[in-house]
Amino acid sequence: MEVEVSVWKGNQKGFTLVELLIVVIILAVLAAIVVPQFGSSTAEAKEAALRSTITEMRNAIELYYHQHRASYPGAKASSGAGDGTGAAGTEAAFTEQLIYYSNADGATNKTRTPVFKYGPYLKKQDLPVNPIDDLQTLTLLKTGDVGVGSLASTGDGTTGGWWVDTVSGKFIANTNDGTTDYRTW
């Protein structure tokens, strides 16, 4: 009866447990450094998209104002001779006056005619989504003074979406995530 005894041969290949633990620790340290940078890049991209959206909306509102006898979208009814249904001072009037063709008085129509020759002011047939909170809700104010101070009584910015003032034409993000108050942008 022969008993076979295994003898260590110096040329066997493989990793020791200590070597594997060192590699795992190094990978964990690298992950701890890299992952937060991806998170901040996402937040920065959302903020850049928010700035772009706010600029686009403010430009559309100003162009509408200059083509409609110094009246901001939503201040007058979009209903009348065309397809619009929004009464003055409503979210429907504001939206329709930016996405449809309109006449100088603010009445809207889905197709361009010699009477409905202005607009549309937005490329998409709807209001943009707020990229920070992914909401499209719109709150219309008629105070003439949209800003954090005047909006403090209206809300704290946690409901999301957009605020627009039909008297002053100001358009802001209704977003306050606790770190950044986007209503001040």
PDB file of C-alpha atoms in Angstrom:
ATOM      1  CA  MET A   1       0.000   0.000   0.000  1.00  0.00           C
ATOM      2  CA  GLU A   2       1.505   3.233  -1.132  1.00  0.00           C
ATOM      3  CA  VAL A   3       0.524   6.641   0.181  1.00  0.00           C
ATOM      4  CA  GLU A   4       0.980   9.524  -2.156  1.00  0.00           C
ATOM      5  CA  VAL A   5       2.223  12.689  -0.505  1.00  0.00           C
ATOM      6  CA  SER A   6       1.799  16.025  -2.221  1.00  0.00           C
ATOM      7  CA  VAL A   7       4.911  18.089  -2.211  1.00  0.00           C
ATOM      8  CA  TRP A   8       4.970  21.834  -2.912  1.00  0.00           C
ATOM      9  CA  LYS A   9       6.530  22.593  -6.183  1.00  0.00           C
ATOM     10  CA  GLY A  10       7.745  26.147  -6.566  1.00  0.00           C
ATOM     11  CA  ASN A  11       6.603  26.495 -10.157  1.00  0.00           C
ATOM     12  CA  GLN A  12       2.836  26.124  -9.497  1.00  0.00           C
ATOM     13  CA  LYS A  13       0.846  29.144 -10.725  1.00  0.00           C
ATOM     14  CA  GLY A  14      -1.972  30.969  -8.926  1.00  0.00           C
ATOM     15  CA  PHE A  15      -2.823  33.835  -6.603  1.00  0.00           C
ATOM     16  CA  THR A  16      -2.694  33.790  -2.860  1.00  0.00           C
ATOM     17  CA  LEU A  17      -5.577  35.001  -0.725  1.00  0.00           C
ATOM     18  CA  VAL A  18      -3.585  38.069   0.317  1.00  0.00           C
ATOM     19  CA  GLU A  19      -2.966  39.049  -3.303  1.00  0.00           C
ATOM     20  CA  LEU A  20      -6.665  38.720  -4.124  1.00  0.00           C
ATOM     21  CA  LEU A  21      -7.637  40.847  -1.106  1.00  0.00           C
ATOM     22  CA  ILE A  22      -5.211  43.581  -2.153  1.00  0.00           C
ATOM     23  CA  VAL A  23      -6.737  43.689  -5.653  1.00  0.00           C
ATOM     24  CA  VAL A  24     -10.274  43.870  -4.225  1.00  0.00           C
ATOM     25  CA  ILE A  25      -9.288  46.724  -1.892  1.00  0.00           C
ATOM     26  CA  ILE A  26      -7.692  48.671  -4.748  1.00  0.00           C
ATOM     27  CA  LEU A  27     -10.832  48.240  -6.887  1.00  0.00           C
ATOM     28  CA  ALA A  28     -13.026  49.407  -3.990  1.00  0.00           C
ATOM     29  CA  VAL A  29     -10.918  52.547  -3.533  1.00  0.00           C
ATOM     30  CA  LEU A  30     -11.089  53.329  -7.257  1.00  0.00           C
ATOM     31  CA  ALA A  31     -14.866  52.818  -7.274  1.00  0.00           C
ATOM     32  CA  ALA A  32     -15.240  55.157  -4.288  1.00  0.00           C
ATOM     33  CA  ILE A  33     -13.381  57.855  -6.217  1.00  0.00           C
ATOM     34  CA  VAL A  34     -15.013  57.405  -9.642  1.00  0.00           C
ATOM     35  CA  VAL A  35     -18.705  56.822  -8.799  1.00  0.00           C
ATOM     36  CA  PRO A  36     -19.356  60.230  -7.135  1.00  0.00           C
ATOM     37  CA  GLN A  37     -17.860  61.965 -10.163  1.00  0.00           C
ATOM     38  CA  PHE A  38     -20.459  60.325 -12.404  1.00  0.00           C
ATOM     39  CA  GLY A  39     -23.192  61.500 -10.051  1.00  0.00           C
ATOM     40  CA  SER A  40     -22.040  65.112 -10.207  1.00  0.00           C
ATOM     41  CA  SER A  41     -21.814  64.907 -13.996  1.00  0.00           C
ATOM     42  CA  THR A  42     -25.468  63.873 -14.119  1.00  0.00           C
ATOM     43  CA  ALA A  43     -26.467  66.785 -11.870  1.00  0.00           C
ATOM     44  CA  GLU A  44     -24.409  69.196 -13.972  1.00  0.00           C
ATOM     45  CA  ALA A  45     -26.047  67.908 -17.162  1.00  0.00           C
ATOM     46  CA  LYS A  46     -29.510  68.441 -15.655  1.00  0.00           C
ATOM     47  CA  GLU A  47     -28.582  71.971 -14.603  1.00  0.00           C
ATOM     48  CA  ALA A  48     -27.257  72.741 -18.085  1.00  0.00           C
ATOM     49  CA  ALA A  49     -30.492  71.418 -19.588  1.00  0.00           C
ATOM     50  CA  LEU A  50     -32.486  73.571 -17.144  1.00  0.00           C
ATOM     51  CA  ARG A  51     -30.548  76.702 -18.127  1.00  0.00           C
ATOM     52  CA  SER A  52     -31.120  75.935 -21.801  1.00  0.00           C
ATOM     53  CA  THR A  53     -34.842  75.302 -21.309  1.00  0.00           C
ATOM     54  CA  ILE A  54     -35.329  78.479 -19.271  1.00  0.00           C
ATOM     55  CA  THR A  55     -33.506  80.513 -21.925  1.00  0.00           C
ATOM     56  CA  GLU A  56     -35.611  78.980 -24.715  1.00  0.00           C
ATOM     57  CA  MET A  57     -38.853  79.698 -22.858  1.00  0.00           C
ATOM     58  CA  ARG A  58     -37.867  83.259 -21.938  1.00  0.00           C
ATOM     59  CA  ASN A  59     -36.927  83.982 -25.552  1.00  0.00           C
ATOM     60  CA  ALA A  60     -40.249  82.568 -26.791  1.00  0.00           C
ATOM     61  CA  ILE A  61     -42.179  84.648 -24.246  1.00  0.00           C
ATOM     62  CA  GLU A  62     -40.325  87.842 -25.202  1.00  0.00           C
ATOM     63  CA  LEU A  63     -40.849  87.281 -28.918  1.00  0.00           C
ATOM     64  CA  TYR A  64     -44.556  86.687 -28.298  1.00  0.00           C
ATOM     65  CA  TYR A  65     -44.698  89.905 -26.240  1.00  0.00           C
ATOM     66  CA  HIS A  66     -43.197  91.996 -29.045  1.00  0.00           C
ATOM     67  CA  GLN A  67     -45.488  90.531 -31.699  1.00  0.00           C
ATOM     68  CA  HIS A  68     -48.699  90.813 -29.664  1.00  0.00           C
ATOM     69  CA  ARG A  69     -49.063  94.464 -28.701  1.00  0.00           C
ATOM     70  CA  ALA A  70     -47.026  94.265 -25.482  1.00  0.00           C
ATOM     71  CA  SER A  71     -49.067  91.379 -24.079  1.00  0.00           C
ATOM     72  CA  TYR A  72     -47.495  88.237 -22.610  1.00  0.00           C
ATOM     73  CA  PRO A  73     -48.809  84.752 -23.426  1.00  0.00           C
ATOM     74  CA  GLY A  74     -51.668  83.769 -21.153  1.00  0.00           C
ATOM     75  CA  ALA A  75     -52.686  87.350 -20.400  1.00  0.00           C
ATOM     76  CA  LYS A  76     -55.439  87.268 -23.039  1.00  0.00           C
ATOM     77  CA  ALA A  77     -57.779  84.487 -24.128  1.00  0.00           C
ATOM     78  CA  SER A  78     -56.536  82.132 -26.815  1.00  0.00           C
ATOM     79  CA  SER A  79     -60.114  81.352 -27.813  1.00  0.00           C
ATOM     80  CA  GLY A  80     -62.020  83.292 -30.410  1.00  0.00           C
ATOM     81  CA  ALA A  81     -61.859  82.939 -34.164  1.00  0.00           C
ATOM     82  CA  GLY A  82     -59.522  79.920 -34.155  1.00  0.00           C
ATOM     83  CA  ASP A  83     -58.935  76.566 -32.475  1.00  0.00           C
ATOM     84  CA  GLY A  84     -57.866  77.886 -29.066  1.00  0.00           C
ATOM     85  CA  THR A  85     -59.940  77.181 -25.971  1.00  0.00           C
ATOM     86  CA  GLY A  86     -58.050  78.926 -23.162  1.00  0.00           C
ATOM     87  CA  ALA A  87     -59.596  81.770 -21.214  1.00  0.00           C
ATOM     88  CA  ALA A  88     -57.440  84.743 -20.255  1.00  0.00           C
ATOM     89  CA  GLY A  89     -55.167  84.063 -17.300  1.00  0.00           C
ATOM     90  CA  THR A  90     -55.176  80.276 -17.675  1.00  0.00           C
ATOM     91  CA  GLU A  91     -52.497  77.682 -18.292  1.00  0.00           C
ATOM     92  CA  ALA A  92     -54.391  76.608 -21.430  1.00  0.00           C
ATOM     93  CA  ALA A  93     -54.172  80.111 -22.930  1.00  0.00           C
ATOM     94  CA  PHE A  94     -50.453  80.358 -22.093  1.00  0.00           C
ATOM     95  CA  THR A  95     -49.666  76.987 -23.660  1.00  0.00           C
ATOM     96  CA  GLU A  96     -51.834  77.450 -26.761  1.00  0.00           C
ATOM     97  CA  GLN A  97     -50.389  80.893 -27.459  1.00  0.00           C
ATOM     98  CA  LEU A  98     -46.883  79.418 -27.517  1.00  0.00           C
ATOM     99  CA  ILE A  99     -47.526  76.198 -29.463  1.00  0.00           C
ATOM    100  CA  TYR A 100     -50.110  77.339 -32.059  1.00  0.00           C
ATOM    101  CA  TYR A 101     -50.254  80.118 -34.616  1.00  0.00           C
ATOM    102  CA  SER A 102     -51.845  83.293 -33.291  1.00  0.00           C
ATOM    103  CA  ASN A 103     -53.205  86.628 -34.399  1.00  0.00           C
ATOM    104  CA  ALA A 104     -52.141  89.959 -32.914  1.00  0.00           C
ATOM    105  CA  ASP A 105     -54.869  89.714 -30.240  1.00  0.00           C
ATOM    106  CA  GLY A 106     -53.731  86.289 -28.984  1.00  0.00           C
ATOM    107  CA  ALA A 107     -56.453  84.087 -30.491  1.00  0.00           C
ATOM    108  CA  THR A 108     -54.892  80.828 -31.686  1.00  0.00           C
ATOM    109  CA  ASN A 109     -55.264  78.447 -34.593  1.00  0.00           C
ATOM    110  CA  LYS A 110     -53.541  75.135 -35.351  1.00  0.00           C
ATOM    111  CA  THR A 111     -52.829  76.122 -38.958  1.00  0.00           C
ATOM    112  CA  ARG A 112     -51.174  79.198 -40.375  1.00  0.00           C
ATOM    113  CA  THR A 113     -53.417  81.648 -42.208  1.00  0.00           C
ATOM    114  CA  PRO A 114     -53.018  85.302 -43.203  1.00  0.00           C
ATOM    115  CA  VAL A 115     -54.790  86.223 -39.940  1.00  0.00           C
ATOM    116  CA  PHE A 116     -52.948  83.724 -37.706  1.00  0.00           C
ATOM    117  CA  LYS A 117     -49.457  84.604 -38.848  1.00  0.00           C
ATOM    118  CA  TYR A 118     -47.475  84.653 -35.571  1.00  0.00           C
ATOM    119  CA  GLY A 119     -45.779  81.679 -33.938  1.00  0.00           C
ATOM    120  CA  PRO A 120     -45.617  78.940 -33.010  1.00  0.00           C
ATOM    121  CA  TYR A 121     -42.918  79.834 -30.517  1.00  0.00           C
ATOM    122  CA  LEU A 122     -42.034  76.341 -29.293  1.00  0.00           C
ATOM    123  CA  LYS A 123     -40.820  73.544 -31.567  1.00  0.00           C
ATOM    124  CA  LYS A 124     -42.656  70.849 -29.649  1.00  0.00           C
ATOM    125  CA  GLN A 125     -46.421  70.937 -29.310  1.00  0.00           C
ATOM    126  CA  ASP A 126     -46.236  71.122 -25.523  1.00  0.00           C
ATOM    127  CA  LEU A 127     -44.425  72.858 -22.701  1.00  0.00           C
ATOM    128  CA  PRO A 128     -40.967  71.495 -21.915  1.00  0.00           C
ATOM    129  CA  VAL A 129     -40.368  69.209 -18.956  1.00  0.00           C
ATOM    130  CA  ASN A 130     -38.350  70.652 -16.078  1.00  0.00           C
ATOM    131  CA  PRO A 131     -35.148  68.540 -16.292  1.00  0.00           C
ATOM    132  CA  ILE A 132     -34.454  68.750 -12.557  1.00  0.00           C
ATOM    133  CA  ASP A 133     -37.745  67.320 -11.285  1.00  0.00           C
ATOM    134  CA  ASP A 134     -39.117  65.820 -14.541  1.00  0.00           C
ATOM    135  CA  LEU A 135     -42.396  67.716 -14.167  1.00  0.00           C
ATOM    136  CA  GLN A 136     -44.232  69.759 -16.757  1.00  0.00           C
ATOM    137  CA  THR A 137     -46.760  71.433 -14.471  1.00  0.00           C
ATOM    138  CA  LEU A 138     -47.330  75.139 -14.942  1.00  0.00           C
ATOM    139  CA  THR A 139     -48.492  77.629 -12.345  1.00  0.00           C
ATOM    140  CA  LEU A 140     -49.714  80.931 -13.752  1.00  0.00           C
ATOM    141  CA  LEU A 141     -49.405  84.037 -11.602  1.00  0.00           C
ATOM    142  CA  LYS A 142     -50.663  87.530 -12.257  1.00  0.00           C
ATOM    143  CA  THR A 143     -48.644  89.482  -9.714  1.00  0.00           C
ATOM    144  CA  GLY A 144     -46.186  91.326 -11.919  1.00  0.00           C
ATOM    145  CA  ASP A 145     -43.391  90.310  -9.544  1.00  0.00           C
ATOM    146  CA  VAL A 146     -42.307  86.695  -9.982  1.00  0.00           C
ATOM    147  CA  GLY A 147     -39.308  85.890  -7.856  1.00  0.00           C
ATOM    148  CA  VAL A 148     -38.424  83.981  -4.731  1.00  0.00           C
ATOM    149  CA  GLY A 149     -39.698  86.742  -2.442  1.00  0.00           C
ATOM    150  CA  SER A 150     -43.075  87.078  -4.130  1.00  0.00           C
ATOM    151  CA  LEU A 151     -43.438  83.331  -4.553  1.00  0.00           C
ATOM    152  CA  ALA A 152     -42.729  82.505  -0.935  1.00  0.00           C
ATOM    153  CA  SER A 153     -46.413  82.869  -0.144  1.00  0.00           C
ATOM    154  CA  THR A 154     -47.333  80.745  -3.180  1.00  0.00           C
ATOM    155  CA  GLY A 155     -45.090  77.786  -2.433  1.00  0.00           C
ATOM    156  CA  ASP A 156     -41.662  76.621  -1.395  1.00  0.00           C
ATOM    157  CA  GLY A 157     -40.510  75.326  -4.768  1.00  0.00           C
ATOM    158  CA  THR A 158     -41.013  71.685  -3.876  1.00  0.00           C
ATOM    159  CA  THR A 159     -44.042  71.152  -6.131  1.00  0.00           C
ATOM    160  CA  GLY A 160     -41.907  71.277  -9.272  1.00  0.00           C
ATOM    161  CA  GLY A 161     -42.564  72.331 -12.836  1.00  0.00           C
ATOM    162  CA  TRP A 162     -42.686  75.985 -13.864  1.00  0.00           C
ATOM    163  CA  TRP A 163     -43.998  79.362 -12.726  1.00  0.00           C
ATOM    164  CA  VAL A 164     -44.865  82.133 -15.161  1.00  0.00           C
ATOM    165  CA  ASP A 165     -46.231  85.614 -14.551  1.00  0.00           C
ATOM    166  CA  THR A 166     -48.579  86.910 -17.262  1.00  0.00           C
ATOM    167  CA  VAL A 167     -48.089  90.519 -16.112  1.00  0.00           C
ATOM    168  CA  SER A 168     -44.274  90.694 -16.056  1.00  0.00           C
ATOM    169  CA  GLY A 169     -43.532  87.784 -18.418  1.00  0.00           C
ATOM    170  CA  LYS A 170     -41.074  86.231 -15.970  1.00  0.00           C
ATOM    171  CA  PHE A 171     -40.597  82.477 -16.314  1.00  0.00           C
ATOM    172  CA  ILE A 172     -38.820  80.440 -13.628  1.00  0.00           C
ATOM    173  CA  ALA A 173     -38.325  76.855 -12.512  1.00  0.00           C
ATOM    174  CA  ASN A 174     -40.482  75.933  -9.519  1.00  0.00           C
ATOM    175  CA  THR A 175     -37.782  73.703  -8.077  1.00  0.00           C
ATOM    176  CA  ASN A 176     -35.962  73.739  -4.770  1.00  0.00           C
ATOM    177  CA  ASP A 177     -34.215  70.458  -3.988  1.00  0.00           C
ATOM    178  CA  GLY A 178     -32.924  71.610  -0.599  1.00  0.00           C
ATOM    179  CA  THR A 179     -29.428  72.194  -1.967  1.00  0.00           C
ATOM    180  CA  THR A 180     -30.093  74.577  -4.849  1.00  0.00           C
ATOM    181  CA  ASP A 181     -33.057  76.920  -5.150  1.00  0.00           C
ATOM    182  CA  TYR A 182     -33.576  76.894  -8.916  1.00  0.00           C
ATOM    183  CA  ARG A 183     -36.300  79.539  -8.578  1.00  0.00           C
ATOM    184  CA  THR A 184     -33.532  82.163  -8.453  1.00  0.00           C
ATOM    185  CA  TRP A 185     -32.124  81.287 -11.892  1.00  0.00           C
TER     186      TRP A 185
END
